[in-house]
């Protein structure tokens, strides 16, 4: 039975790809309803498979399934929505759902960092640019996907390749397995993460001591890389704007009007 | 187009180091507002409970119809006010006077207070000073009809305001109001004498015909 | 009787319900006091008519019924959705604005711990490991409501308002983050409850004594983040009609409006917790805490006193917000940007280096080191500004040399 799992996954992924393809904005119009039905059934199938084989059956997994479903659906909309602004908003939704999944895994620092960096900074800038660029409405050529077939094929082949190795997930540390999820979704724990005994030894502290201990050089290198990127961006984008010679040259200050003291 | 001659160049003020920190300037501003917040008296008043003294005595507010000392309506239904009114808000229905001392009296006397522009022309036009503007300004009503003041209402305004603002023409006050025609004529003559004496314009050849009764 | 409360999850749920009620009420009264204070500053009376349904005769309670009337008015007004707006986002934007302002409350420690029966409960809805970062994350999401509302309105004034708000929030988030980082470094702690505990009298001084400049920077950025005067460029009436909420009416407008005030209260509570000792009652942390308000005091009365103390501190900041709003004129946009990028960010970076050095050397609790360093940094910045001796606005500086054309 369990050896069948990769093949079921292949089928599911293929149907997911088909759903995305159907939902893509195309010149001939997209088959939204068919795509929705197919997509939801694929997600349901994935979740069913997961609950049978990977995640221990437990009513506390509700949060995981809920937010995972939201994340996948929203990600689908990011790709298929014809309006870039909506894509950006759906992307924010993906980020938030993934952050919730990380909180469920008790990786609070990662969750908050994800929100601050992606939802808070990058995405706002992105939305900003989209809105400024599209003030006179969307351009007709931009509302269609250019190569939907190829893009979907490539991404789902990669997903399928990962799925082929899914059985080896058992070898992955406990945290990725259902057990960890069930532990953390203990409602009392997520609503109020108040632990008397580990108030001074949180994940943030652990991450900090790791980042500035064994991985110090990597952190510093990536910092320098970002700095270089920033300097480069400024150097590229900032141009000397020449003063245009419009109109007649002005008379010297002494000859135009009169000078007055402040106030 | 602004010509160069119209341009005024304003030199920017030089700021001290403390000013460039902004905070000292903010403190200055906050000092002013705090002073107003806690110590300065309020300029506005709690209106309906507390009313401000009118700045002028001759404020033109709601109309009133004066009574003569006999408590009759002083109006003689001459239609001068209705004619003078630029807003056409006065409507008079005249009838034969039941009294000896005048020919007509107003059967009906309506003023549309919503239409009125409170210019005071009616007051100027009235030959017997029967219509006057009071200093009352807060009149309200629930409907437009309610704001058309009839004779009784206008007379009641007089009753309410006569203590605050007595009837303007004091010269008529000697009239006892008995309905006696002879006595009326006598008084009338006395009045005209007074008016002639007290009107210097006449001597100067001024045109004060309008001031006469 | 209260045994069902002896569980942090249940207690947190009850607390959050109480908080939402309390906060929405105080927001309504904030609006009333904003109007009153603006009136008093301008020598007017302010709202004074609405009492409580005339139940008390002609006595109007100084207009204290006004918030109720305002709320009823907002709910009953016609809710106009213009025909060419982007409807889903138009409806979503005020909700985002409100929700994001409200969820920031979750991590504010209102009154230390409460011993109920045998259980020690935290008077705080949640105490995540990343408390401070959570506040930053929620704050960084705050701009979505403004951006989406401005864009969805399909109105150029709204759009300009949204653009201004975004640029402003993105710029001021940097000095804000650094100022917060200074506290984190000095306290070595991200949990807000622990940060308060470190400032309780006897344990240590209030952070405002150690880091007055960081406090000022955080205060200024808070003004900017809440879009309050003098940083209210996003809704500059004289230029942009109403800014991003030009097209909004009735309750949708009210949600933006309430969101701003909720944000103000959250921000004030946050700054109190970081710099003014939160619920702590003593003189700047000098000397012992007021009897009955120490960390160990977990009785009901102690908790209530602590909540009261924090509320008074928050009220002071809200008063300050209002006072400044009715005192200062609005910044021009280039002034706004210069203040952030050329003023606050360099100073806060200097402070950050100072604090890092202090922590490394173990001097982070030394008043002399911190105060001296901060004064030196501000003096140095000021020195640079004075030595450069540039005019304030740079308007004439940017004019071409005499005889050159002005165009371009």
Short mmCIF file of N, CA and C in Angstrom, two decimals, chain C residues 173-291:
data_model
loop_
_atom_site.label_atom_id
_atom_site.label_comp_id
_atom_site.label_asym_id
_atom_site.label_seq_id
_atom_site.Cartn_x
_atom_site.Cartn_y
_atom_site.Cartn_z
N UNK C 173 9.89 53.07 9.77
CA UNK C 173 10.02 51.78 10.43
C UNK C 173 11.48 51.48 10.78
N UNK C 174 12.40 52.06 10.00
CA UNK C 174 13.81 51.76 10.24
C UNK C 174 14.30 52.33 11.56
N UNK C 175 14.17 53.67 11.79
CA UNK C 175 14.60 54.17 13.10
C UNK C 175 13.80 53.55 14.24
N UNK C 176 12.53 53.24 13.98
CA UNK C 176 11.72 52.61 15.02
C UNK C 176 12.30 51.25 15.41
N UNK C 177 12.61 50.46 14.37
CA UNK C 177 13.20 49.15 14.64
C UNK C 177 14.51 49.26 15.39
N UNK C 178 15.32 50.24 15.01
CA UNK C 178 16.63 50.37 15.66
C UNK C 178 16.45 50.81 17.11
N UNK C 179 15.52 51.75 17.34
CA UNK C 179 15.29 52.20 18.72
C UNK C 179 14.83 51.04 19.59
N UNK C 180 13.97 50.19 19.01
CA UNK C 180 13.51 49.03 19.77
C UNK C 180 14.67 48.07 20.01
N UNK C 181 15.50 47.94 18.97
CA UNK C 181 16.65 47.04 19.07
C UNK C 181 17.57 47.46 20.21
N UNK C 182 17.68 48.78 20.43
CA UNK C 182 18.53 49.28 21.50
C UNK C 182 18.03 48.76 22.85
N UNK C 183 16.69 48.81 23.03
CA UNK C 183 16.13 48.30 24.27
C UNK C 183 16.38 46.80 24.39
N UNK C 184 16.18 46.10 23.27
CA UNK C 184 16.38 44.65 23.29
C UNK C 184 17.81 44.33 23.70
N UNK C 185 18.75 45.06 23.11
CA UNK C 185 20.17 44.82 23.43
C UNK C 185 20.44 45.13 24.89
N UNK C 186 19.90 46.25 25.36
CA UNK C 186 20.20 46.65 26.72
C UNK C 186 19.58 45.69 27.73
N UNK C 187 18.39 45.17 27.41
CA UNK C 187 17.72 44.28 28.34
C UNK C 187 18.09 42.82 28.10
N UNK C 188 18.56 42.52 26.89
CA UNK C 188 18.86 41.13 26.56
C UNK C 188 17.61 40.28 26.55
N UNK C 189 16.49 40.83 26.15
CA UNK C 189 15.23 40.12 26.30
C UNK C 189 14.24 40.59 25.24
N UNK C 190 13.46 39.65 24.70
CA UNK C 190 12.43 40.03 23.73
C UNK C 190 11.04 40.01 24.33
N UNK C 191 10.90 39.29 25.46
CA UNK C 191 9.56 39.21 26.06
C UNK C 191 9.26 40.51 26.80
N UNK C 192 8.08 41.07 26.51
CA UNK C 192 7.76 42.37 27.10
C UNK C 192 7.65 42.28 28.62
N UNK C 193 7.12 41.16 29.11
CA UNK C 193 6.96 41.01 30.56
C UNK C 193 8.33 41.08 31.25
N UNK C 194 9.33 40.46 30.61
CA UNK C 194 10.67 40.47 31.20
C UNK C 194 11.28 41.87 31.13
N UNK C 195 10.99 42.58 30.05
CA UNK C 195 11.51 43.94 29.92
C UNK C 195 10.96 44.82 31.03
N UNK C 196 9.67 44.64 31.34
CA UNK C 196 9.08 45.39 32.45
C UNK C 196 9.75 44.97 33.76
N UNK C 197 9.90 43.67 33.93
CA UNK C 197 10.48 43.18 35.19
C UNK C 197 11.86 43.77 35.41
N UNK C 198 12.60 43.99 34.33
CA UNK C 198 13.93 44.57 34.47
C UNK C 198 13.91 46.03 34.89
N UNK C 199 12.73 46.68 34.78
CA UNK C 199 12.67 48.10 35.11
C UNK C 199 11.99 48.36 36.45
N UNK C 200 11.50 47.31 37.09
CA UNK C 200 10.80 47.50 38.36
C UNK C 200 11.78 48.05 39.40
N UNK C 201 11.28 49.00 40.17
CA UNK C 201 12.10 49.64 41.18
C UNK C 201 12.88 48.64 42.01
N UNK C 202 14.17 48.89 42.16
CA UNK C 202 15.01 47.93 42.88
C UNK C 202 15.75 47.03 41.91
N UNK C 203 15.05 46.62 40.82
CA UNK C 203 15.70 45.78 39.80
C UNK C 203 16.59 46.61 38.88
N UNK C 204 16.10 47.78 38.53
CA UNK C 204 16.85 48.61 37.61
C UNK C 204 16.09 49.87 37.28
N UNK C 205 16.76 50.77 36.59
CA UNK C 205 16.14 52.04 36.24
C UNK C 205 15.22 51.87 35.05
N UNK C 206 14.31 52.83 34.89
CA UNK C 206 13.50 52.85 33.68
C UNK C 206 14.44 53.08 32.49
N UNK C 207 14.06 52.54 31.37
CA UNK C 207 14.93 52.67 30.20
C UNK C 207 15.02 54.11 29.71
N UNK C 208 14.04 54.93 30.07
CA UNK C 208 14.08 56.32 29.59
C UNK C 208 15.26 57.05 30.23
N UNK C 209 15.65 56.63 31.45
CA UNK C 209 16.79 57.26 32.11
C UNK C 209 18.08 56.86 31.40
N UNK C 210 18.14 55.59 30.99
CA UNK C 210 19.35 55.10 30.36
C UNK C 210 19.43 55.50 28.89
N UNK C 211 18.26 55.53 28.22
CA UNK C 211 18.29 55.77 26.77
C UNK C 211 17.29 56.86 26.38
N UNK C 212 17.47 58.08 26.88
CA UNK C 212 16.48 59.12 26.56
C UNK C 212 16.38 59.42 25.07
N UNK C 213 17.50 59.34 24.36
CA UNK C 213 17.46 59.68 22.93
C UNK C 213 16.70 58.60 22.16
N UNK C 214 16.95 57.34 22.53
CA UNK C 214 16.22 56.25 21.88
C UNK C 214 14.73 56.41 22.13
N UNK C 215 14.39 56.82 23.36
CA UNK C 215 12.99 57.07 23.69
C UNK C 215 12.39 58.14 22.78
N UNK C 216 13.14 59.23 22.62
CA UNK C 216 12.64 60.31 21.75
C UNK C 216 12.46 59.83 20.32
N UNK C 217 13.42 59.05 19.84
CA UNK C 217 13.32 58.55 18.46
C UNK C 217 12.09 57.67 18.32
N UNK C 218 11.88 56.79 19.30
CA UNK C 218 10.72 55.91 19.22
C UNK C 218 9.44 56.72 19.26
N UNK C 219 9.43 57.75 20.10
CA UNK C 219 8.24 58.60 20.20
C UNK C 219 7.94 59.27 18.86
N UNK C 220 8.99 59.82 18.26
CA UNK C 220 8.80 60.52 16.97
C UNK C 220 8.31 59.54 15.91
N UNK C 221 8.94 58.36 15.84
CA UNK C 221 8.52 57.39 14.82
C UNK C 221 7.11 56.91 15.08
N UNK C 222 6.72 56.89 16.35
CA UNK C 222 5.36 56.48 16.66
C UNK C 222 4.35 57.48 16.10
N UNK C 223 4.70 58.76 16.22
CA UNK C 223 3.84 59.79 15.61
C UNK C 223 3.71 59.51 14.12
N UNK C 224 4.82 59.15 13.49
CA UNK C 224 4.79 58.91 12.05
C UNK C 224 4.01 57.65 11.72
N UNK C 225 4.21 56.60 12.52
CA UNK C 225 3.55 55.33 12.21
C UNK C 225 2.05 55.41 12.39
N UNK C 226 1.60 56.24 13.32
CA UNK C 226 0.15 56.36 13.52
C UNK C 226 -0.45 57.40 12.60
N UNK C 227 0.36 58.02 11.74
CA UNK C 227 -0.15 59.03 10.80
C UNK C 227 -0.76 60.21 11.51
N UNK C 228 -0.18 60.60 12.63
CA UNK C 228 -0.73 61.73 13.37
C UNK C 228 0.08 62.98 13.04
N UNK C 229 -0.56 64.13 13.22
CA UNK C 229 0.17 65.38 13.01
C UNK C 229 1.38 65.40 13.94
N UNK C 230 2.52 65.93 13.55
CA UNK C 230 2.78 66.62 12.29
C UNK C 230 3.13 65.69 11.13
N UNK C 231 2.85 64.41 11.25
CA UNK C 231 3.20 63.48 10.18
C UNK C 231 1.96 63.00 9.43
N UNK C 232 0.89 63.78 9.41
CA UNK C 232 -0.35 63.28 8.81
C UNK C 232 -0.44 63.66 7.33
N UNK C 233 0.66 63.47 6.63
CA UNK C 233 0.64 63.84 5.21
C UNK C 233 -0.28 62.97 4.39
N UNK C 234 -0.52 61.76 4.88
CA UNK C 234 -1.36 60.85 4.10
C UNK C 234 -2.80 61.33 4.03
N UNK C 235 -3.19 62.18 4.95
CA UNK C 235 -4.57 62.67 4.90
C UNK C 235 -4.60 64.19 4.98
N UNK C 236 -3.58 64.81 4.36
CA UNK C 236 -3.49 66.27 4.40
C UNK C 236 -4.69 66.89 3.73
N UNK C 237 -5.60 67.44 4.52
CA UNK C 237 -6.87 67.92 3.97
C UNK C 237 -6.67 69.00 2.92
N UNK C 238 -5.70 69.88 3.17
CA UNK C 238 -5.56 71.01 2.27
C UNK C 238 -5.09 70.59 0.89
N UNK C 239 -4.40 69.47 0.82
CA UNK C 239 -3.85 69.06 -0.46
C UNK C 239 -4.61 67.89 -1.07
N UNK C 240 -5.05 66.95 -0.24
CA UNK C 240 -5.53 65.68 -0.76
C UNK C 240 -6.97 65.38 -0.39
N UNK C 241 -7.79 66.41 -0.15
CA UNK C 241 -9.16 66.20 0.33
C UNK C 241 -9.12 65.41 1.63
N UNK C 242 -9.17 64.09 1.56
CA UNK C 242 -9.10 63.31 2.79
C UNK C 242 -7.95 62.33 2.76
N UNK C 243 -7.14 62.35 1.69
CA UNK C 243 -6.09 61.36 1.59
C UNK C 243 -6.68 60.00 1.27
N UNK C 244 -6.09 58.95 1.84
CA UNK C 244 -6.47 57.60 1.42
C UNK C 244 -7.92 57.28 1.74
N UNK C 245 -8.56 58.00 2.67
CA UNK C 245 -9.95 57.66 2.96
C UNK C 245 -10.94 58.64 2.33
N UNK C 246 -10.53 59.30 1.25
CA UNK C 246 -11.42 60.26 0.61
C UNK C 246 -12.76 59.63 0.21
N UNK C 247 -12.72 58.42 -0.32
CA UNK C 247 -13.93 57.82 -0.85
C UNK C 247 -14.72 57.04 0.19
N UNK C 248 -14.23 56.99 1.40
CA UNK C 248 -14.90 56.15 2.40
C UNK C 248 -15.94 56.93 3.16
N UNK C 249 -17.00 56.22 3.53
CA UNK C 249 -18.06 56.88 4.28
C UNK C 249 -18.56 55.91 5.34
N UNK C 250 -19.39 56.44 6.23
CA UNK C 250 -20.04 55.65 7.26
C UNK C 250 -19.06 54.78 8.04
N UNK C 251 -19.43 53.53 8.29
CA UNK C 251 -18.65 52.71 9.21
C UNK C 251 -17.28 52.36 8.63
N UNK C 252 -17.17 52.33 7.30
CA UNK C 252 -15.86 52.01 6.73
C UNK C 252 -14.87 53.12 7.07
N UNK C 253 -15.33 54.36 6.96
CA UNK C 253 -14.46 55.46 7.36
C UNK C 253 -14.17 55.37 8.85
N UNK C 254 -15.21 55.06 9.61
CA UNK C 254 -15.03 54.98 11.06
C UNK C 254 -13.99 53.94 11.42
N UNK C 255 -13.92 52.86 10.63
CA UNK C 255 -12.94 51.82 10.96
C UNK C 255 -11.51 52.31 10.74
N UNK C 256 -11.29 53.08 9.69
CA UNK C 256 -9.97 53.71 9.53
C UNK C 256 -9.68 54.62 10.72
N UNK C 257 -10.70 55.37 11.08
CA UNK C 257 -10.57 56.36 12.13
C UNK C 257 -10.28 55.68 13.46
N UNK C 258 -11.07 54.64 13.77
CA UNK C 258 -10.86 53.91 15.02
C UNK C 258 -9.51 53.22 14.99
N UNK C 259 -9.14 52.69 13.80
CA UNK C 259 -7.84 52.03 13.69
C UNK C 259 -6.72 52.96 14.08
N UNK C 260 -6.82 54.21 13.66
CA UNK C 260 -5.77 55.18 14.01
C UNK C 260 -5.67 55.36 15.53
N UNK C 261 -6.83 55.43 16.18
CA UNK C 261 -6.80 55.66 17.63
C UNK C 261 -6.35 54.41 18.37
N UNK C 262 -6.79 53.24 17.88
CA UNK C 262 -6.33 52.00 18.51
C UNK C 262 -4.82 51.91 18.39
N UNK C 263 -4.33 52.25 17.20
CA UNK C 263 -2.89 52.24 16.96
C UNK C 263 -2.19 53.17 17.95
N UNK C 264 -2.82 54.31 18.20
CA UNK C 264 -2.25 55.26 19.15
C UNK C 264 -2.16 54.65 20.54
N UNK C 265 -3.23 53.97 20.96
CA UNK C 265 -3.22 53.38 22.30
C UNK C 265 -2.19 52.26 22.37
N UNK C 266 -2.17 51.39 21.33
CA UNK C 266 -1.18 50.31 21.33
C UNK C 266 0.21 50.90 21.40
N UNK C 267 0.47 51.89 20.55
CA UNK C 267 1.80 52.48 20.50
C UNK C 267 2.19 53.08 21.84
N UNK C 268 1.23 53.76 22.48
CA UNK C 268 1.53 54.38 23.77
C UNK C 268 1.84 53.31 24.81
N UNK C 269 1.01 52.25 24.83
CA UNK C 269 1.24 51.17 25.79
C UNK C 269 2.62 50.56 25.56
N UNK C 270 2.95 50.41 24.28
CA UNK C 270 4.21 49.80 23.90
C UNK C 270 5.38 50.64 24.38
N UNK C 271 5.30 51.94 24.16
CA UNK C 271 6.41 52.82 24.54
C UNK C 271 6.50 52.88 26.07
N UNK C 272 5.36 52.79 26.75
CA UNK C 272 5.38 52.76 28.22
C UNK C 272 6.09 51.52 28.71
N UNK C 273 5.76 50.38 28.07
CA UNK C 273 6.38 49.13 28.49
C UNK C 273 7.89 49.16 28.23
N UNK C 274 8.28 49.70 27.07
CA UNK C 274 9.69 49.67 26.74
C UNK C 274 10.51 50.65 27.56
N UNK C 275 9.98 51.85 27.78
CA UNK C 275 10.82 52.90 28.35
C UNK C 275 10.36 53.41 29.70
N UNK C 276 9.10 53.26 30.03
CA UNK C 276 8.61 53.86 31.27
C UNK C 276 8.21 52.80 32.30
N UNK C 277 8.74 51.60 32.18
CA UNK C 277 8.50 50.61 33.21
C UNK C 277 7.13 49.98 33.21
N UNK C 278 6.33 50.17 32.15
CA UNK C 278 5.04 49.49 32.07
C UNK C 278 4.17 49.75 33.28
N UNK C 279 3.78 48.67 33.96
CA UNK C 279 2.88 48.81 35.12
C UNK C 279 3.62 49.18 36.38
N UNK C 280 4.89 49.47 36.27
CA UNK C 280 5.70 49.66 37.46
C UNK C 280 5.42 51.04 38.07
N UNK C 281 5.38 51.09 39.40
CA UNK C 281 5.06 52.35 40.07
C UNK C 281 6.20 52.73 41.02
N UNK C 282 7.07 53.58 40.53
CA UNK C 282 8.11 54.15 41.39
C UNK C 282 8.66 55.34 40.63
N UNK C 283 9.59 56.06 41.24
CA UNK C 283 10.10 57.24 40.56
C UNK C 283 11.24 56.81 39.64
N UNK C 284 10.94 56.61 38.37
CA UNK C 284 11.92 56.23 37.35
C UNK C 284 12.74 55.01 37.74
N UNK C 285 12.14 54.16 38.54
CA UNK C 285 12.86 52.94 38.93
C UNK C 285 13.91 53.19 39.99
N UNK C 286 13.98 54.45 40.47
CA UNK C 286 14.93 54.73 41.55
C UNK C 286 14.23 54.39 42.85
N UNK C 287 14.91 53.69 43.70
CA UNK C 287 14.31 53.29 44.96
C UNK C 287 13.36 52.13 44.75
N UNK C 288 12.82 51.60 45.83
CA UNK C 288 11.97 50.41 45.72
C UNK C 288 10.63 50.74 45.09
N UNK C 289 9.97 49.70 44.60
CA UNK C 289 8.65 49.88 44.02
C UNK C 289 7.66 50.25 45.11
N UNK C 290 6.61 50.90 44.71
CA UNK C 290 5.52 51.25 45.63
C UNK C 290 5.02 49.98 46.29
N UNK C 291 4.79 50.00 47.63
CA UNK C 291 4.39 48.77 48.30
C UNK C 291 3.18 48.12 47.63
#
